[in-house]
Short mmCIF file of C-alpha atoms in Angstrom, two decimals:
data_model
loop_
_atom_site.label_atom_id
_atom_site.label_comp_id
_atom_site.label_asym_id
_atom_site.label_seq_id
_atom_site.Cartn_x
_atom_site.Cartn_y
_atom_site.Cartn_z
CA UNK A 1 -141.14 225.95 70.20
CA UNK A 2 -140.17 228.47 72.67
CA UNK A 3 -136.86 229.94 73.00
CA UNK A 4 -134.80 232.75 73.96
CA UNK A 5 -131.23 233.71 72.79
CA UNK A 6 -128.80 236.06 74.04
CA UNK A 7 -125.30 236.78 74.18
CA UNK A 8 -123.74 235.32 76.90
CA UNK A 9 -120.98 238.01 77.57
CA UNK A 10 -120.83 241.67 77.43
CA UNK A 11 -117.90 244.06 78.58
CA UNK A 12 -118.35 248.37 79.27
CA UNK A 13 -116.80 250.93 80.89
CA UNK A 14 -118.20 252.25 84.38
CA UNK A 15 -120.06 255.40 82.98
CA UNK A 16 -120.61 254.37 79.17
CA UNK A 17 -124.39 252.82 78.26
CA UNK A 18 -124.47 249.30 78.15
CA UNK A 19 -126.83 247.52 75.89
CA UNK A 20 -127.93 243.91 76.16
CA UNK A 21 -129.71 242.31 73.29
CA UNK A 22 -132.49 239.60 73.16
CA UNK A 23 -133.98 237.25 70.23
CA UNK A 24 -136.98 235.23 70.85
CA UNK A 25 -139.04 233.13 68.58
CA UNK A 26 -142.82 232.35 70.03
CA UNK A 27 -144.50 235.10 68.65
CA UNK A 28 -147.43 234.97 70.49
CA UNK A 29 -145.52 235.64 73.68
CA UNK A 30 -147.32 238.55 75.19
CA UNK A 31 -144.64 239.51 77.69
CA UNK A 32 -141.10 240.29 77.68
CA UNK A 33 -139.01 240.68 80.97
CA UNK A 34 -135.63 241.63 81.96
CA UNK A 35 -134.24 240.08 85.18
CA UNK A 36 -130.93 240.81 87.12
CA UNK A 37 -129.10 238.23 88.90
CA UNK A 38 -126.57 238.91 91.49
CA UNK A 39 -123.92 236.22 92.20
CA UNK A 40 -125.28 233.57 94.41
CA UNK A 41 -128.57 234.75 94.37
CA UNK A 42 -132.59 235.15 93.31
CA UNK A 43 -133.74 237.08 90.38
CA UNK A 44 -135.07 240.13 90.64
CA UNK A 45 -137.69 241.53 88.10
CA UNK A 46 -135.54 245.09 86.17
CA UNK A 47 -138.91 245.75 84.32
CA UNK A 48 -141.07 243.94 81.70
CA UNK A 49 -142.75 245.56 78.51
CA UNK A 50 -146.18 244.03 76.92
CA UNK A 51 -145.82 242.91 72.91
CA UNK A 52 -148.11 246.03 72.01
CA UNK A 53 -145.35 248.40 73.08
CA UNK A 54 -142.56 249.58 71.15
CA UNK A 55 -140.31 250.89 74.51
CA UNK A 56 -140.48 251.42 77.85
CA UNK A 57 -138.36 253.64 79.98
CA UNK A 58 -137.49 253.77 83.88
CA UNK A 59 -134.63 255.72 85.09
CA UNK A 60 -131.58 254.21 83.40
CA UNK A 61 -133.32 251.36 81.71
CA UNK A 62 -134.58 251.64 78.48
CA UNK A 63 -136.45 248.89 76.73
CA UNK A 64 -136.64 248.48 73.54
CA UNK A 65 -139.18 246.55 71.17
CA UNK A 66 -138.87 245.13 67.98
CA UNK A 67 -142.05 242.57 67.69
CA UNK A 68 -141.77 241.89 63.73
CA UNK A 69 -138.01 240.81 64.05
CA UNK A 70 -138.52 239.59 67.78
CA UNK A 71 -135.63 241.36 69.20
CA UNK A 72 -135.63 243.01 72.54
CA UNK A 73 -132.85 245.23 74.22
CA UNK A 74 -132.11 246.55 77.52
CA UNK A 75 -130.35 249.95 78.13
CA UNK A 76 -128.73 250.77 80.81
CA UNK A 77 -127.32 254.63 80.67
CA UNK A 78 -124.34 255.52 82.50
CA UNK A 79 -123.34 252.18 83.99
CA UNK A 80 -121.96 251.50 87.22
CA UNK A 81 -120.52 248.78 88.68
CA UNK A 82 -123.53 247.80 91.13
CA UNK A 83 -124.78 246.89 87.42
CA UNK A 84 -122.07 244.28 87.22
CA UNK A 85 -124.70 240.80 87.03
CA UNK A 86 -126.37 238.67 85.03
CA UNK A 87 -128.70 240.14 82.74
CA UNK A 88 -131.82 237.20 81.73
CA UNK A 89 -134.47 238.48 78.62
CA UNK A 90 -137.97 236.10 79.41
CA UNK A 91 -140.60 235.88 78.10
CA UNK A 92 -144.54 234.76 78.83
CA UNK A 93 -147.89 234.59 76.96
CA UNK A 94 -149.37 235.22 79.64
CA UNK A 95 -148.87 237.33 82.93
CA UNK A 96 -149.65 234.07 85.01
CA UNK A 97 -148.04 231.89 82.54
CA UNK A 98 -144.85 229.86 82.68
CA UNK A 99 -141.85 231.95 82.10
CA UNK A 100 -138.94 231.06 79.46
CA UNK A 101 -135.66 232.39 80.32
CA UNK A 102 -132.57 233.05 77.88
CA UNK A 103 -129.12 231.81 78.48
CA UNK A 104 -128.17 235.34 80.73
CA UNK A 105 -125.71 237.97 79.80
CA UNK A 106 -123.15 238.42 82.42
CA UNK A 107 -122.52 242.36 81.95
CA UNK A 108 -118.70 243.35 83.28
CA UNK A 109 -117.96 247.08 84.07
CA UNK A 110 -114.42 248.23 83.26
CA UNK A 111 -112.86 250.62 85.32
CA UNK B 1 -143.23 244.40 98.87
CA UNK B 2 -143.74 240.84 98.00
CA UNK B 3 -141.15 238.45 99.59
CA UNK B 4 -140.07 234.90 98.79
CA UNK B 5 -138.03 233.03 100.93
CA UNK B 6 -135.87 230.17 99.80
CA UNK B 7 -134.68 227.49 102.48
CA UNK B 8 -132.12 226.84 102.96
CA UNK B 9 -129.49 228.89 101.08
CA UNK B 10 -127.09 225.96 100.55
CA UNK B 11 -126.90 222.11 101.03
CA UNK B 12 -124.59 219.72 101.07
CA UNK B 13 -125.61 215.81 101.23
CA UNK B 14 -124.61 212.62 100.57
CA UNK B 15 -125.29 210.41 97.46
CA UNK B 16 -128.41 208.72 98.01
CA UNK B 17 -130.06 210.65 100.61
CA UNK B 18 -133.30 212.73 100.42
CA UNK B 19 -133.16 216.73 100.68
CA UNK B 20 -136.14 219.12 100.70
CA UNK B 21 -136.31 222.88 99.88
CA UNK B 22 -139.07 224.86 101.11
CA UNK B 23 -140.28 228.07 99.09
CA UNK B 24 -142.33 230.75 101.21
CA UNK B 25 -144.09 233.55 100.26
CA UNK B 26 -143.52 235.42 103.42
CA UNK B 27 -146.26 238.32 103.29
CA UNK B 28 -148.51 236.98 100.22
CA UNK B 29 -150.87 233.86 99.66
CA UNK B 30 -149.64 232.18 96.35
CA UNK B 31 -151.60 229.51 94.68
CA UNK B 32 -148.94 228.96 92.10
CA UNK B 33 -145.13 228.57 92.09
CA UNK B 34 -142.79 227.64 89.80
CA UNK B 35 -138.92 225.80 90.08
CA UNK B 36 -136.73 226.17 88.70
CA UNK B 37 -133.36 224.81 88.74
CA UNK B 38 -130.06 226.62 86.60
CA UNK B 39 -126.77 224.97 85.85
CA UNK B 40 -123.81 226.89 85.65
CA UNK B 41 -123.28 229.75 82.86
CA UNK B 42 -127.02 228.02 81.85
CA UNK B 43 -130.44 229.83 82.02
CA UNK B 44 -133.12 228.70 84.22
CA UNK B 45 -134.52 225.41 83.64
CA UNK B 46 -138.68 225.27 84.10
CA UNK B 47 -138.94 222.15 86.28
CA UNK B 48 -142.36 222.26 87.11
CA UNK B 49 -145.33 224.41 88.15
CA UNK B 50 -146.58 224.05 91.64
CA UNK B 51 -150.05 224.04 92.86
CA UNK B 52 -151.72 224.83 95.75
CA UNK B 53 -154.08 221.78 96.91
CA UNK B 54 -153.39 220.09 93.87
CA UNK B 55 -150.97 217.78 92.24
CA UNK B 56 -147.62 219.72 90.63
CA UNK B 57 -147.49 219.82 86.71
CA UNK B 58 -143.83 218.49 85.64
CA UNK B 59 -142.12 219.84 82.57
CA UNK B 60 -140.87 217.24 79.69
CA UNK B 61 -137.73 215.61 80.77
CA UNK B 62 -138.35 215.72 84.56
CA UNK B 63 -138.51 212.72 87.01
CA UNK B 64 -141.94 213.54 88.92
CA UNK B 65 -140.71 210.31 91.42
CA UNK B 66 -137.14 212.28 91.57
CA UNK B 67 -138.64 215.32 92.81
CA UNK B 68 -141.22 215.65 94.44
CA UNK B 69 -143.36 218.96 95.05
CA UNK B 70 -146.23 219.42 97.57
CA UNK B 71 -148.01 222.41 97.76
CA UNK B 72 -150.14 222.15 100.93
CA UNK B 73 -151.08 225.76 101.50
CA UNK B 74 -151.25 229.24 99.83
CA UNK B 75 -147.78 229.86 101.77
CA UNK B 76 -145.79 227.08 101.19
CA UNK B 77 -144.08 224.74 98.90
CA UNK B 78 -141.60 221.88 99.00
CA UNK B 79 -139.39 220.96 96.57
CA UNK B 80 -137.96 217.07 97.57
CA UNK B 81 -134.69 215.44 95.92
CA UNK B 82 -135.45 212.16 96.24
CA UNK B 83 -132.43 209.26 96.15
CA UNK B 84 -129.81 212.41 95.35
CA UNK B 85 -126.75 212.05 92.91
CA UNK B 86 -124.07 214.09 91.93
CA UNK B 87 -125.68 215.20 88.81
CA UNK B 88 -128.54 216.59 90.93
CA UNK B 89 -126.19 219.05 91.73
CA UNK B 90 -127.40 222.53 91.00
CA UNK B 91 -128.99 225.53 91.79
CA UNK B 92 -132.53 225.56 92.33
CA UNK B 93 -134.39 228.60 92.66
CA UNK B 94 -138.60 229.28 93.12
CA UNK B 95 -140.67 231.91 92.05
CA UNK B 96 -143.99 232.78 93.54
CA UNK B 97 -146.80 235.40 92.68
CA UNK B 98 -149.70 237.17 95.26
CA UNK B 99 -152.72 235.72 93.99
CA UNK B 100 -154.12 239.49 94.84
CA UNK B 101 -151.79 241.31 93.08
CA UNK B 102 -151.33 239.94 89.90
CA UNK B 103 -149.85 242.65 87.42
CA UNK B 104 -147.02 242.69 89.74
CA UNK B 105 -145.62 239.23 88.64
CA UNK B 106 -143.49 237.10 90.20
CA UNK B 107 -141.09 237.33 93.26
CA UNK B 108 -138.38 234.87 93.14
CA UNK B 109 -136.67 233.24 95.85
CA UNK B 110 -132.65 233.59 96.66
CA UNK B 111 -132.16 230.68 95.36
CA UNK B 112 -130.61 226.76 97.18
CA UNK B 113 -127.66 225.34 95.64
CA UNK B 114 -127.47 221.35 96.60
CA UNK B 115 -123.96 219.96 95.96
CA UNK B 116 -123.98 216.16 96.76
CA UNK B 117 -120.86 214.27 97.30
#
């Protein structure tokens, strides 16, 4: 079946990269996401790579493809603490298809 | 850009009594939207996939009489706890896409956290 895993907890110091990691297991999920959730509210879309792509880069993020193991990561370059959130990896088959979220990683900036 | 809007924000009710959440896509027509609902420290939960003029499709697990969904137009849809308990309590967000624009994906909504007492 469909699922996502990620850690749940990640800690970095304001200015370092952090990197978030992402397993999934349908491999005929087409699309990968990476959402950021603010305390208390919505999700907003970071930026979403297709399975025939090995990375994807905009500004600070950097995603990263691995189809044959199934592992996507998100990296964010010199971190600040407006990065401080919840970090979800999803994933579709389809771009108007359902969308199955991971657990979240709540990223935590050290001063 | 596209813009969903969750109401309301917050909710607090009583055991046993009815609340509805209305998703909006404010300056897009949407003929499907999803809810969602997320416990706490938990990922989002797929509760069911809404449909515009057309009945909602309910993921495995979910009590279609519990809550109900109407999606009467390309604007709009409700999201109904019927009879609510304690353990309804949670955070229920919706996600909506333009049916014109669809390589943009989906908007979601802020996001309506019922606590019932």
């Amino acid at each position: 079946g469909e699922d996502v895993e990620q850690s749940l907890f990640l800690s970095v110091r304001e200015g370092d990269s952090s990197v978030i990691n992402c397993t999934y297991t349908d491999s005929s999920s087409t699309y990968l996401y990476w959402y950021k959730q603010e305390p208390g509210a919505g999700l907003q879309l970071l930026t979403y790579i297709f399975s025939n792509m090995d990375m994807k880069q905009d500004q600070r993020l950097t995603v990263l493809l691995n189809k044959k193991d199934k592992h996507l990561s998100l990296r964010i370059a010199d971190t600040q603490t407006g990065d401080s959130a919840i970090y979800f990896c999803a994933e579709s088959m389809r771009r108007d298809d359902k969308i199955i979220f991971g657990k979240g990683t709540r990223l935590h900036i050290l001063p | 850009g596209a813009v969903v809007s969750q109401h309301p924000s917050w909710v607090i009710c009583k055991s046993g009594t009815s609340v509805k959440i209305e998703c909006r896509s404010l300056d897009f027509q949407a003929t499907t939207m999803f809810w969602y609902r997320q416990f706490p420290k938990q990922s989002l939960m797929l509760m069911a996939t809404s449909n515009e003029g057309s009945k909602a499709t309910y993921e495995q697990g979910v009590e279609k009489d519990k809550f109900l969904i109407n999606h009467a137009s390309l604007t709009l849809s409700t999201l109904t706890v019927t009879s609510a308990h304690p353990e309804d309590s949670s955070f229920y967000i919706c996600s909506a896409r333009d049916r014109d624009r669809v390589r943009y994906g989906y908007t979601f909504g802020s996001g309506t956290r019922l606590t019932v007492v």
